[in-house]
Coordinates of C-alpha atoms in Angstrom, one line a residue:
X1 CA -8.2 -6.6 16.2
X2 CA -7.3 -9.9 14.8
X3 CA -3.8 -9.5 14.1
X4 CA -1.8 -10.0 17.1
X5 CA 1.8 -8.9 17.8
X6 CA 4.7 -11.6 16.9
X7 CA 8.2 -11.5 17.2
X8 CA 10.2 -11.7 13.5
X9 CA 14.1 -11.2 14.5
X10 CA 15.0 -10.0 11.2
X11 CA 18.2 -8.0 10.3
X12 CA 18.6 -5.4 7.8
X13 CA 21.7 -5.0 6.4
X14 CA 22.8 -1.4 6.4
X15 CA 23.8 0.4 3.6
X16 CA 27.7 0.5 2.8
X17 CA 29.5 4.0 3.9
X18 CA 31.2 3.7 0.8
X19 CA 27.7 5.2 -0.8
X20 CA 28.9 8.3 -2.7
X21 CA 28.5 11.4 -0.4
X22 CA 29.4 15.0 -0.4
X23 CA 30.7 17.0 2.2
X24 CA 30.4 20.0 3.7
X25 CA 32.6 22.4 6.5
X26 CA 31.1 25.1 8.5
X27 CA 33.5 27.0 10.4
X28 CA 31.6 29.2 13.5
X29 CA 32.7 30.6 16.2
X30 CA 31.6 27.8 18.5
X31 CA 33.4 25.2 16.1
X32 CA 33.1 23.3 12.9
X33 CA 30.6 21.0 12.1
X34 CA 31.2 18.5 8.8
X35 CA 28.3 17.0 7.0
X36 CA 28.2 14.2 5.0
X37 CA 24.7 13.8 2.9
X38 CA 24.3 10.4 1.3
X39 CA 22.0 12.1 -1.2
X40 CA 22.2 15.5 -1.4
X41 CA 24.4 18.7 0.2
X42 CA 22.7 20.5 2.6
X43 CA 23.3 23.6 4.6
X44 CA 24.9 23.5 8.5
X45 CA 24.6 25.7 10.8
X46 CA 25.5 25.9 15.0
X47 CA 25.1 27.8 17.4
X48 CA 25.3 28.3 21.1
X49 CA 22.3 29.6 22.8
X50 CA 21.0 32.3 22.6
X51 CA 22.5 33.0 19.5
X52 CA 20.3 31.1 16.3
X53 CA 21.5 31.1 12.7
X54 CA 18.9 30.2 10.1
X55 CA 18.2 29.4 6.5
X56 CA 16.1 30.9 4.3
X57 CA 16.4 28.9 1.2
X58 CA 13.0 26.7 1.5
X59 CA 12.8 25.4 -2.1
X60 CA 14.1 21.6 -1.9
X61 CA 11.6 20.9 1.1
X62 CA 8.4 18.5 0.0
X63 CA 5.0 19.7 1.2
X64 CA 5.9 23.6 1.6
X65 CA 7.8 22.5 4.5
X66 CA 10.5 25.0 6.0
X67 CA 13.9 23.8 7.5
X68 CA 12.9 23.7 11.5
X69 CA 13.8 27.1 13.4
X70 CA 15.0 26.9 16.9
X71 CA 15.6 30.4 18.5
X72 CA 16.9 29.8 22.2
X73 CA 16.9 33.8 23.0
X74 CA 13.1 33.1 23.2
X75 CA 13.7 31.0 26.2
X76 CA 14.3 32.0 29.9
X77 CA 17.6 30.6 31.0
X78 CA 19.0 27.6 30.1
X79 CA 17.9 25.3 27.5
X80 CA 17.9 22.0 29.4
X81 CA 15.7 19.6 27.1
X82 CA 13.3 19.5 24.7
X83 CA 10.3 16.6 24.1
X84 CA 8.2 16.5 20.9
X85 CA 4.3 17.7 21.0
X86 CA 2.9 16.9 17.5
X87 CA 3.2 18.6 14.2
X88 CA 6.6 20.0 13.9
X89 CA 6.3 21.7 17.4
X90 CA 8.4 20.6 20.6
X91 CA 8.1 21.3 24.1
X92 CA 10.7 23.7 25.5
X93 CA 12.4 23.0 28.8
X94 CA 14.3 26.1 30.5
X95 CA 13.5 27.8 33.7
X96 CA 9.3 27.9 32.2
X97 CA 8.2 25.2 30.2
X98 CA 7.2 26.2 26.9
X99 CA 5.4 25.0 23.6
X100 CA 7.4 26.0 20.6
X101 CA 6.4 25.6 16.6
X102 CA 9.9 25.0 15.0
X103 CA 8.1 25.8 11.6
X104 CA 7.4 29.6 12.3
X105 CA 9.8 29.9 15.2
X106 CA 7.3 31.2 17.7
X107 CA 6.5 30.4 21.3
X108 CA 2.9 29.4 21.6
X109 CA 2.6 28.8 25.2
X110 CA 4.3 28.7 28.0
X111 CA 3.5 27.6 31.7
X112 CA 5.6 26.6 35.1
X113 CA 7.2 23.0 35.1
X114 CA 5.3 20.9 37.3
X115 CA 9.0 18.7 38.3
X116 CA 12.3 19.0 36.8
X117 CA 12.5 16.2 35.3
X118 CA 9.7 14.4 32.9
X119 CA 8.3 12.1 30.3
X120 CA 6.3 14.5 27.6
X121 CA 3.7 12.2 25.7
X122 CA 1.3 14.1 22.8
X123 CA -2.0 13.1 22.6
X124 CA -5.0 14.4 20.4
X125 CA -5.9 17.4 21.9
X126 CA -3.4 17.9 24.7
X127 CA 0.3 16.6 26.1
X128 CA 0.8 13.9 29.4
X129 CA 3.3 14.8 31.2
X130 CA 5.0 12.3 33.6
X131 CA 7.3 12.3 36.5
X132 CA 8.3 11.8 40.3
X133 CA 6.2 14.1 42.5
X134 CA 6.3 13.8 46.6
X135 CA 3.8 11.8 46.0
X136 CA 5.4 9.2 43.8
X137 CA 4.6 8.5 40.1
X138 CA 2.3 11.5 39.0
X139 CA -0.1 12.2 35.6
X140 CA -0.5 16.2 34.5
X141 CA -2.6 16.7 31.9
X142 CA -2.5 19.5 29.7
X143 CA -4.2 20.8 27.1
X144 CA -3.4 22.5 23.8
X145 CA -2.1 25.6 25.5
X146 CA -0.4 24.6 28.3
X147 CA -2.7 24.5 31.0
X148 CA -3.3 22.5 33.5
X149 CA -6.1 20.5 33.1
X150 CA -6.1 17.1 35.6
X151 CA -3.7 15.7 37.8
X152 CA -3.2 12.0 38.8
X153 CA -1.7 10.3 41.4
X154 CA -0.4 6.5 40.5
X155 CA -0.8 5.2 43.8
X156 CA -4.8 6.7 44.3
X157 CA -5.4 4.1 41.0
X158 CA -3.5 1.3 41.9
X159 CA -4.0 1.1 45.5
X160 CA -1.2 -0.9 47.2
X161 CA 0.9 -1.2 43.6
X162 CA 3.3 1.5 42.8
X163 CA 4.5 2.8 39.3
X164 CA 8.3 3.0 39.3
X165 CA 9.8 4.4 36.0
X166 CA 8.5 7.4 34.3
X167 CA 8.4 5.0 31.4
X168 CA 5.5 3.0 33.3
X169 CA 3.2 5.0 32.7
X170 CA 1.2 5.7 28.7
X171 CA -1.4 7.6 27.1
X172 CA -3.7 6.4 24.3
X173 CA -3.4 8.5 20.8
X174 CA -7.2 9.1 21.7
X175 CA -6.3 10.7 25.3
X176 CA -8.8 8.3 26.9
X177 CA -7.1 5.9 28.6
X178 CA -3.6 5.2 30.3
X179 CA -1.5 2.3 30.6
X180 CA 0.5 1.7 34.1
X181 CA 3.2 -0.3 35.1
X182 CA 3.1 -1.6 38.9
X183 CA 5.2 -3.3 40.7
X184 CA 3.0 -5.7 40.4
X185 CA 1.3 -6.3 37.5
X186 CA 0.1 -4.0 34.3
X187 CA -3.3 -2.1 34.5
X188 CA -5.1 0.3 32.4
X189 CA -7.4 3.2 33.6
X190 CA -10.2 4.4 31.6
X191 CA -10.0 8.2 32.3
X192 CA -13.8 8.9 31.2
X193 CA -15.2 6.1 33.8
X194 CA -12.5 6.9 36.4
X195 CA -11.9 2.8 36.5
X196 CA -8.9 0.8 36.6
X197 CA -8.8 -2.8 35.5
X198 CA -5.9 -5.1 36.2
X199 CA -4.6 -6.9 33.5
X200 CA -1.8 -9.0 34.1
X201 CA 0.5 -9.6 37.7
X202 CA 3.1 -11.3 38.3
X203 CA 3.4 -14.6 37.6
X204 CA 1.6 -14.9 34.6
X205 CA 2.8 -17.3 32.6
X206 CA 2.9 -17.6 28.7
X207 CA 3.0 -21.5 28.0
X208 CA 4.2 -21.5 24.4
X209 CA 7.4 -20.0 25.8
X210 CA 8.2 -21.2 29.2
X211 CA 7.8 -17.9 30.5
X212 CA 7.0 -16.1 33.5
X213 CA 6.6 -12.3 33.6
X214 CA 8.5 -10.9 37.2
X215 CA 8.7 -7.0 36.6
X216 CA 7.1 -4.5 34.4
X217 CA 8.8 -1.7 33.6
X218 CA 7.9 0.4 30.0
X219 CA 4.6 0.7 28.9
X220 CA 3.0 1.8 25.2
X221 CA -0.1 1.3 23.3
X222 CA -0.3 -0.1 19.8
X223 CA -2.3 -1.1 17.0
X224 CA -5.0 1.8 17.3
X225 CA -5.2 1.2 20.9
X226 CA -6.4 -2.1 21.2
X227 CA -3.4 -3.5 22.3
X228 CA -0.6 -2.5 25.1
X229 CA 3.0 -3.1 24.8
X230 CA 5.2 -4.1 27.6
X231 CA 8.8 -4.4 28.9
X232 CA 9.8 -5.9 31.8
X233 CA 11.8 -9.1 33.4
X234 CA 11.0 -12.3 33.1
X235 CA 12.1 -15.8 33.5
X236 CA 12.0 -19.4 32.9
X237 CA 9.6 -22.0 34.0
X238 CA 11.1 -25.3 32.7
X239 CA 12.2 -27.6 35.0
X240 CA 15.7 -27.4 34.0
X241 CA 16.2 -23.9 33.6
X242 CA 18.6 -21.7 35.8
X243 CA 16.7 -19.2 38.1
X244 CA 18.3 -16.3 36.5
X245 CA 16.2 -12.8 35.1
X246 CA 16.4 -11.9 31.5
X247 CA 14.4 -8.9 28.9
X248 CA 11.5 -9.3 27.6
X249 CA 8.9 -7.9 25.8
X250 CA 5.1 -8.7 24.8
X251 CA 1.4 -7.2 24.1
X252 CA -1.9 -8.1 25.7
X253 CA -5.3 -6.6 24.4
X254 CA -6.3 -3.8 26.1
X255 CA -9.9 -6.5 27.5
X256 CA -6.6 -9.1 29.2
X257 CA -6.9 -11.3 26.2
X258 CA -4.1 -12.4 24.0
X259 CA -1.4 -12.2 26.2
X260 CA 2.4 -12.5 24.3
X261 CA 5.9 -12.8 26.0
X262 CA 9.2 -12.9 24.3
X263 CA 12.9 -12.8 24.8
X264 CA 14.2 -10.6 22.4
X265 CA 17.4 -13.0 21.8
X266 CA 20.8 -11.8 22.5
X267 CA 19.3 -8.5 22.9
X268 CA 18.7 -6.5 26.2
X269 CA 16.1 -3.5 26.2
X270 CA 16.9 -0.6 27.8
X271 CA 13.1 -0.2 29.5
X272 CA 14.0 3.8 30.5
X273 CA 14.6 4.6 26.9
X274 CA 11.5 3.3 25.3
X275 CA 10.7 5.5 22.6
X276 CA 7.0 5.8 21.7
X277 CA 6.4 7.5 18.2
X278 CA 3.5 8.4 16.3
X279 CA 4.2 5.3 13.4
X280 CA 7.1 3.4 15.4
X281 CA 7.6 2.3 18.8
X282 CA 11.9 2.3 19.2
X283 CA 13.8 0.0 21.9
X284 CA 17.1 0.9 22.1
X285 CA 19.2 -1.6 23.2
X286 CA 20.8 -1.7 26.9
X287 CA 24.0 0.4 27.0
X288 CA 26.1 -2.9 29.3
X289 CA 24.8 -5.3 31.6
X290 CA 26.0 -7.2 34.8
X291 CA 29.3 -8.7 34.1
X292 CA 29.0 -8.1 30.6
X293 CA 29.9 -4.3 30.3
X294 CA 29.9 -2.7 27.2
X295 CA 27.8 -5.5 25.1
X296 CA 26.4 -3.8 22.5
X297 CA 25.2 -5.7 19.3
X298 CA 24.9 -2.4 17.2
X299 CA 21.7 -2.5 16.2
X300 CA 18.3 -1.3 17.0
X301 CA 15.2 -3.3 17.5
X302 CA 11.6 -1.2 16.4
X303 CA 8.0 -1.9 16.7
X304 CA 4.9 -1.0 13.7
X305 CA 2.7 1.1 16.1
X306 CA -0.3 -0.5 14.0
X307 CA 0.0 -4.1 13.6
X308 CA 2.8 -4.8 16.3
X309 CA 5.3 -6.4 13.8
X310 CA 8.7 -6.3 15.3
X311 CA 12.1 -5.1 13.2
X312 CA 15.6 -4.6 13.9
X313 CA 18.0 -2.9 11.8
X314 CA 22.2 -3.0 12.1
X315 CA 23.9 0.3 12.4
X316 CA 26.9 1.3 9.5
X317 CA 29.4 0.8 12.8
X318 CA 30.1 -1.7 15.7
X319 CA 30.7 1.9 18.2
X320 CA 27.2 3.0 17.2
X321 CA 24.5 2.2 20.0
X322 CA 26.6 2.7 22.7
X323 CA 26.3 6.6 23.7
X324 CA 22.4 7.5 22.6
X325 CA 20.3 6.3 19.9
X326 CA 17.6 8.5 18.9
X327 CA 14.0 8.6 16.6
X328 CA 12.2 11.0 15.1
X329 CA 8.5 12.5 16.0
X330 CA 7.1 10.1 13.3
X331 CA 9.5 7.6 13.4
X332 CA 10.4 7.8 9.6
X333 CA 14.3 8.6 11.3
X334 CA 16.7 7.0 13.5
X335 CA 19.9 8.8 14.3
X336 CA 22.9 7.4 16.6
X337 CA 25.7 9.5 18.9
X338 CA 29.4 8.6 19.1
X339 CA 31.4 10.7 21.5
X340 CA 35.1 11.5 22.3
X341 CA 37.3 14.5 20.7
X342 CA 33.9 15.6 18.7
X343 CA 30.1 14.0 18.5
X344 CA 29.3 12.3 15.1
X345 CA 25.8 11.4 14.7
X346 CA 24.3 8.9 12.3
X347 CA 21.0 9.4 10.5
X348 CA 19.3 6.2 9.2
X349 CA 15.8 5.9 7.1
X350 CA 14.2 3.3 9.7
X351 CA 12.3 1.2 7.3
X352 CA 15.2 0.4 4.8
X353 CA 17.7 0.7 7.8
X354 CA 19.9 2.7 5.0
X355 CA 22.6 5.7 6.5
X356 CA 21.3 9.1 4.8
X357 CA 23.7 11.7 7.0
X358 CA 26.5 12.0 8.8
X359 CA 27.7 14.8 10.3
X360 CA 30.4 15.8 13.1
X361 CA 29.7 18.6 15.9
X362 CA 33.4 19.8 17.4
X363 CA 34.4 22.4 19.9
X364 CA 37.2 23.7 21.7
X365 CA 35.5 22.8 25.2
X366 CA 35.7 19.3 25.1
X367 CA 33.1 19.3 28.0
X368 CA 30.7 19.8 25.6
X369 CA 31.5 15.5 24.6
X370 CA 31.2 14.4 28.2
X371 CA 27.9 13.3 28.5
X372 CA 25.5 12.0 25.7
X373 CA 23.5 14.6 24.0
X374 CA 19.9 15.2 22.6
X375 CA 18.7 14.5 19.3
X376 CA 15.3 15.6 18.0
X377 CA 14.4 14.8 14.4
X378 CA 11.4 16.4 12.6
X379 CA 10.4 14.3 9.4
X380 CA 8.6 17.2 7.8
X381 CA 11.3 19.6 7.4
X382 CA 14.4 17.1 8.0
X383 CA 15.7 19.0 9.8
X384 CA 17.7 17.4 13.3
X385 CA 18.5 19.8 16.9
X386 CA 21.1 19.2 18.8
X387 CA 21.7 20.2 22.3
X388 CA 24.6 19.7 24.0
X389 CA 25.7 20.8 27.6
X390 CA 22.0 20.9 28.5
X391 CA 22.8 18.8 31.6
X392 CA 25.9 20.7 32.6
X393 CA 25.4 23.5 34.7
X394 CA 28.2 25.2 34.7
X395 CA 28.2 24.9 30.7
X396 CA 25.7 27.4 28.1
X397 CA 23.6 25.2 26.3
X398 CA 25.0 24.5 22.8
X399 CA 22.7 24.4 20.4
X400 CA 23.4 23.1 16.8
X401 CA 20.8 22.9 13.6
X402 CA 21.3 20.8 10.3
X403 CA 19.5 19.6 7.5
X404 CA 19.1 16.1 6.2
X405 CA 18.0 14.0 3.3
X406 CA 16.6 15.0 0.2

């Protein structure tokens, strides 16, 4: 592909809060929850698991598509997490692992978790998952009903180099080949050939840029596969330049060719929250840094999966950023966390950057608000899941639904 990746550090202005809104209060008996929809009213409801209210009322959905169903009774135990797996369905997380459609509400599959904690990529005709075996970084392939198909140890491809972040490790749309992130440089294995081919290590240098690449850390692939997208450390190679690590970010073709490196600014990745969707690739910012705690610039940075073009967007507020940015399965979303008495989340259209929702989760356990939450957003049905108090043992899972948009 002839169009290679750039960096264009452009920011959208969000849209004003002052947009006219209506709102809505739902009292439950877990709390209330207040919606504000920039464009339309829409229905609330919460729950805590394993109760699940629902809507019926499917007429303002485009495409015959039904607000998204999430029934936790279907679950054994606690609800813990939850990872998307393609077409409105998500990947369940509770004492099995299961594959759920959140358009008819039924379990399709369900199997043992291979770790407790994972990455969950979706790939055509399967799901990766990837974690931290006894063995170190580990591959499990599955296919479309949850069975275990192939399992891959990091360290039998790359030899002496070790993968260290679940995020170093990538599937292909096409399920043929992965992208790893050693220690030590950035390979890709063909899965068909059973051959890995190292494509950059440490050191490499990018000339234009005076920069030097010293860690890799998040992997993805881009622009239909022909190109991988990296995060890491780097540094500077001028002569005057302090020795001192900094972010950054760049592609190389998928043959070694073309190889990019950039320092995204003022701007510090946070490489373990990479966010790889089917249209964007998301890179939430770095929550505080060394001697700079709490930095936050309030915006969020965002890659087109197919030509590589780099965009950032500001949020509505200065808090926003801080305590869990989130993206939808397609990427059409974004939605933002703020926590302390109650959660208010924040959910924009990515490609105008504009605020379409707003709506605030309370509870008489404040507990719930300790730690930050999950956020899945499916762009079909708009509808958003909430779980709070899935990391809390001691706490039932909290499970909250809500519609937004048009």
């Amino acid at each position: 592909m002839k169009k290679y990746w750039t960096i264009i550090f452009t920011l959208l202005f969000a849209f004003a809060l002052s947009a006219c809104g209506e709102k809505t209060d739902t009292d439950t008996l877990y709390g209330t929850i207040t919606g504000t929809n920039y464009s339309q009213q829409n229905s609330i409801s919460t729950t805590q698991s394993p109760q699940v209210q629902e809507e019926s009322d499917t007429g303002s959905y485009p495409h015959d598509y039904a607000q998204g169903k999430f029934d936790a009774s279907l679950f054994a135990g606690k609800v813990k997490s939850c990872a998307y797996a393609g077409n409105d369905k998500i990947i369940v997380l509770s004492d099995k692992l299961y594959l759920y459609d959140t358009q008819s509400g039924v379990v399709l599959a369900e199997t043992e978790p291979p770790l407790e904690f994972f990455e969950v990529y979706a790939f055509e005709g399967g799901y990766l998952l990837t974690g931290f075996s006894s063995n170190g970084a580990t591959a499990y392939f599955y296919d479309e009903n949850l069975s275990l198909t192939k399992e891959l140890v990091t360290m039998d491809l790359l030899g002496e180099d070790l993968v260290t972040m679940e995020s170093g490790i990538a599937i292909s749309s096409d399920g043929k080949k992965l992208a790893l992130a050693g220690t030590y440089g950035l390979y890709v294995y063909d899965l068909e050939n059973e051959s890995t081919e190292r494509l950059l290590v440490q050191g490499d240098r990018f000339a234009a840029n005076s920069m030097e690449i010293v860690t890799f850390n998040s992997v993805t692939f881009l622009c239909e596969n022909t190109q991988i997208a990296y995060c890491g450390q780097g540094r500077s190679i001028s002569d005057t330049a302090e020795d001192e690590l900094f972010s950054i970010c760049g592609t190389v073709s998928v043959n070694g060719d073309h190889l990019n490196i950039a320092k995204p600014s003022d701007y510090v990745i946070d490489t373990n929250d990479i966010q790889n969707r089917v249209n964007r690739i998301f890179m939430p910012q770095e929550i505080s840094e060394p001697g700079d705690f709490g930095k936050n610039t309030a915006s969020l940075k965002w890659l087109d999966s197919k030509t590589g073009q780099e965009n950032q967007f500001a949020f509505s507020s200065s808090d926003e950023g801080c305590e869990g940015v989130y993206s939808s399965e397609q990427g059409t979303y974004a939605a933002t966390a703020v926590l302390g008495e109650s959660l208010i989340i924040r959910i924009y259209e990515v490609s105008s950057g504009s605020l379409i929702h707003t709506v605030e989760i309370e509870n008489p356990d404040k507990t719930y608000f300790y730690r930050i939450p999950q956020i899945y957003l499916f762009d079909n049905s708009k509808t958003a899941l909430v779980l709070l108090g899935g990391g809390i043992q001691k706490l039932d899972t909290l499970v909250s639904t809500f519609t937004f948009g048009a």
